[in-house]
C-alpha cells in the first residue's frame, strides 16, 4: 500500500512539474512579451520603415519642386508645365485636341 501511495505522489509531482513547464512555455510563446509578439512587432516595424521611406521620397520630391518654383531659383520648364496643367494656358502657336 505504501508503495502505491509513493508512486501516486511521484506521478502527481511529475504531472505538476509538467503543468508548470507547459504554463511557462505558453507564456514565453504567447504572452505580452512572448516570441509571437516579438515577430508581430518586427513585422510592424518593417511596414512602418517602408512607409517612412516612401513618405521621405515623396517629401524630397516635393521639396525639390518647391525649390524649383521659389524666388531664388526658377525652373522655366517646370513653371511652363505647372501653368499648362493648373491654369490651362497654351501658347499662341499651339492647338488643343480634346
XYZ file of N, CA and C in Angstrom:
294
model
N 0.817 -1.195 0.000
C 0.000 0.000 0.000
C 0.866 1.267 0.000
N 1.921 1.245 0.822
C 2.817 2.397 0.905
C 3.503 2.652 -0.448
N 3.828 1.602 -1.160
C 4.460 1.743 -2.471
C 3.512 2.411 -3.456
N 2.231 2.074 -3.375
C 1.232 2.685 -4.254
C 1.078 4.177 -3.958
N 1.072 4.531 -2.683
C 0.964 5.942 -2.298
C 2.194 6.710 -2.767
N 3.370 6.157 -2.623
C 4.603 6.808 -3.096
C 4.593 6.967 -4.606
N 4.069 5.964 -5.297
C 4.003 6.028 -6.757
C 3.011 7.124 -7.187
N 1.879 7.238 -6.519
C 0.895 8.283 -6.833
C 1.485 9.666 -6.557
N 2.188 9.812 -5.436
C 2.838 11.084 -5.126
C 3.873 11.442 -6.196
N 4.583 10.434 -6.650
C 5.599 10.673 -7.671
C 4.939 11.122 -8.983
N 3.880 10.460 -9.404
C 3.164 10.854 -10.621
C 2.550 12.246 -10.468
N 2.029 12.514 -9.284
C 1.445 13.826 -9.016
C 2.503 14.911 -9.130
N 3.688 14.691 -8.601
C 4.773 15.671 -8.666
C 5.231 15.867 -10.105
N 5.339 14.779 -10.857
C 5.744 14.874 -12.273
C 4.673 15.604 -13.070
N 3.400 15.313 -12.801
C 2.303 15.986 -13.504
C 2.291 17.472 -13.178
N 2.469 17.810 -11.918
C 2.504 19.208 -11.512
C 3.683 19.939 -12.156
N 4.838 19.293 -12.178
C 6.014 19.881 -12.817
C 5.783 20.080 -14.321
N 5.152 19.107 -14.953
C 4.847 19.216 -16.392
C 3.866 20.354 -16.649
N 2.896 20.535 -15.781
C 1.948 21.643 -15.945
C 2.637 22.997 -15.788
N 3.534 23.118 -14.815
C 4.292 24.368 -14.655
C 5.139 24.662 -15.883
N 5.807 23.639 -16.387
C 6.642 23.825 -17.588
C 5.772 24.219 -18.769
N 4.637 23.581 -18.933
C 3.722 23.907 -20.031
C 3.210 25.340 -19.906
N 2.858 25.745 -18.696
C 2.371 27.106 -18.474
C 3.436 28.133 -18.857
N 4.655 27.941 -18.385
C 5.713 28.910 -18.688
C 6.112 28.884 -20.161
N 6.020 27.721 -20.776
C 6.301 27.628 -22.201
C 5.259 28.404 -23.010
N 3.989 28.251 -22.675
C 2.928 29.005 -23.362
C 3.067 30.503 -23.115
N 3.429 30.867 -21.899
C 3.619 32.292 -21.600
C 4.791 32.856 -22.386
N 5.834 32.068 -22.565
C 7.001 32.525 -23.322
C 6.677 32.677 -24.805
N 5.752 31.894 -25.300
C 5.397 31.978 -26.716
C 4.300 33.000 -26.990
N 3.247 33.013 -26.174
C 2.071 33.810 -26.500
C 1.808 34.963 -25.549
N 2.627 35.198 -24.581
C 2.386 36.276 -23.630
C 2.630 37.650 -24.244
N 2.437 38.693 -23.440
C 2.646 40.063 -23.919
C 4.078 40.303 -24.385
N 5.013 39.610 -23.787
C 6.419 39.733 -24.185
C 6.911 38.441 -24.813
N 6.012 37.662 -25.373
C 6.359 36.359 -25.917
C 6.975 36.427 -27.297
N 7.334 35.273 -27.772
C 8.012 35.157 -29.057
C 7.096 35.559 -30.213
N 5.825 35.169 -30.165
C 4.903 35.542 -31.239
C 4.700 37.057 -31.294
N 4.654 37.692 -30.131
C 4.512 39.153 -30.074
C 5.757 39.822 -30.662
N 6.921 39.232 -30.430
C 8.163 39.766 -30.995
C 8.116 39.731 -32.513
N 7.654 38.610 -33.078
C 7.544 38.512 -34.537
C 6.542 39.525 -35.084
N 5.440 39.713 -34.379
C 4.420 40.671 -34.801
C 4.978 42.094 -34.778
N 5.703 42.437 -33.733
C 6.294 43.777 -33.641
C 7.357 44.006 -34.710
N 8.135 42.986 -35.013
C 9.139 43.119 -36.071
C 8.479 43.357 -37.424
N 7.364 42.691 -37.693
C 6.636 42.909 -38.945
C 6.071 44.326 -38.996
N 5.565 44.825 -37.876
C 5.054 46.197 -37.837
C 6.181 47.207 -38.051
N 7.346 46.922 -37.493
C 8.498 47.817 -37.676
C 8.905 47.861 -39.138
N 8.936 46.709 -39.797
C 9.286 46.673 -41.217
C 8.276 47.447 -42.060
N 6.993 47.286 -41.770
C 5.958 48.009 -42.524
C 6.070 49.512 -42.293
N 6.313 49.908 -41.056
C 6.448 51.336 -40.750
C 7.711 51.918 -41.396
N 8.775 51.147 -41.450
C 10.007 51.606 -42.097
C 9.787 51.804 -43.590
N 9.073 50.874 -44.217
C 8.770 51.004 -45.640
C 7.905 52.232 -45.902
N 6.898 52.449 -45.057
C 6.038 53.629 -45.211
C 6.835 54.912 -45.000
N 7.743 54.910 -44.018
C 8.581 56.081 -43.760
C 9.457 56.394 -44.968
N 10.054 55.359 -45.564
C 10.907 55.582 -46.726
C 10.115 56.140 -47.901
N 8.898 55.633 -48.086
C 8.036 56.143 -49.158
C 7.691 57.611 -48.922
N 7.328 57.943 -47.690
C 6.985 59.333 -47.362
C 8.190 60.255 -47.484
N 9.374 59.763 -47.116
C 10.578 60.582 -47.257
C 10.885 60.879 -48.713
N 10.713 59.881 -49.584
C 10.977 60.129 -51.003
C 9.959 61.114 -51.577
N 8.697 61.006 -51.159
C 7.694 61.980 -51.611
C 8.036 63.379 -51.098
N 8.487 63.449 -49.852
C 8.849 64.740 -49.272
C 10.011 65.377 -50.025
N 11.045 64.583 -50.340
C 12.185 65.123 -51.076
C 11.767 65.602 -52.467
N 10.852 64.861 -53.086
C 10.366 65.261 -54.405
C 9.610 66.589 -54.323
N 8.757 66.715 -53.305
C 8.010 67.962 -53.132
C 8.927 69.129 -52.761
N 9.955 68.858 -51.948
C 10.917 69.912 -51.624
C 11.647 70.377 -52.876
N 11.988 69.439 -53.743
C 12.679 69.780 -54.985
C 11.780 70.641 -55.869
N 10.505 70.241 -55.989
C 9.580 71.038 -56.808
C 9.379 72.426 -56.204
N 9.273 72.499 -54.897
C 9.093 73.791 -54.229
C 10.314 74.672 -54.441
N 11.481 74.077 -54.325
C 12.719 74.838 -54.535
C 12.790 75.360 -55.968
N 12.372 74.523 -56.905
C 12.457 74.926 -58.314
C 11.455 76.027 -58.665
N 10.434 76.218 -57.840
C 9.466 77.285 -58.084
C 9.681 78.490 -57.161
N 10.739 78.477 -56.371
C 10.956 79.571 -55.427
C 11.513 80.813 -56.128
N 11.571 81.917 -55.397
C 12.081 83.167 -55.947
C 13.578 83.099 -56.249
N 14.313 82.346 -55.461
C 15.762 82.267 -55.641
C 16.156 81.397 -56.826
N 15.333 80.466 -57.197
C 15.657 79.525 -58.269
C 14.393 79.302 -59.083
N 14.407 79.614 -60.333
C 13.214 79.484 -61.164
C 13.510 78.562 -62.338
N 12.829 77.449 -62.379
C 12.950 76.496 -63.475
C 11.835 76.807 -64.466
N 12.202 77.349 -65.604
C 11.194 77.781 -66.572
C 10.386 76.615 -67.134
N 11.018 75.477 -67.312
C 10.278 74.313 -67.810
C 9.214 73.875 -66.812
N 9.580 73.863 -65.546
C 8.608 73.480 -64.526
C 7.492 74.521 -64.429
N 7.839 75.783 -64.514
C 6.835 76.837 -64.466
C 5.868 76.714 -65.642
N 6.401 76.432 -66.817
C 5.571 76.253 -68.008
C 4.648 75.040 -67.835
N 5.206 73.953 -67.337
C 4.412 72.738 -67.118
C 3.287 72.978 -66.120
N 3.595 73.644 -65.014
C 2.575 73.909 -63.998
C 1.512 74.874 -64.512
N 1.904 75.871 -65.276
C 0.933 76.826 -65.832
C -0.013 76.120 -66.789
N 0.514 75.204 -67.584
C -0.340 74.456 -68.515
C -1.285 73.518 -67.756
N -0.746 72.829 -66.762
C -1.539 71.845 -66.042
C -2.600 72.503 -65.165
N -2.216 73.476 -64.371
C -3.127 74.056 -63.377
C -4.040 75.133 -63.969
N -3.483 75.965 -64.852
C -4.256 77.101 -65.351
C -4.837 76.877 -66.740
N -4.415 75.812 -67.407
C -4.922 75.538 -68.743
C -4.397 76.520 -69.788
N -3.222 77.078 -69.565
C -2.655 78.034 -70.506
C -1.998 77.322 -71.687
N -2.075 77.971 -72.860
C -1.405 77.451 -74.047
C -0.695 78.614 -74.732
N 0.241 78.249 -75.599
C 0.903 79.298 -76.390
C 0.063 79.587 -77.630
N 0.373 80.675 -78.288
C -0.439 81.085 -79.440
C -0.296 80.136 -80.622
N 0.848 79.472 -80.726
C 1.062 78.584 -81.873
C 0.657 77.138 -81.579
N -0.060 76.872 -80.493
C -0.462 75.517 -80.143
C -1.950 75.306 -80.399
N -2.295 74.060 -80.652
C -3.690 73.673 -80.884
C -4.030 72.612 -79.834
N -5.173 72.741 -79.192
C -5.616 71.762 -78.200
C -6.598 70.810 -78.852
N -6.304 69.513 -78.701
C -7.203 68.471 -79.221
C -7.764 67.724 -78.022
N -9.088 67.706 -77.894
C -9.727 67.044 -76.756
C -10.382 65.766 -77.173
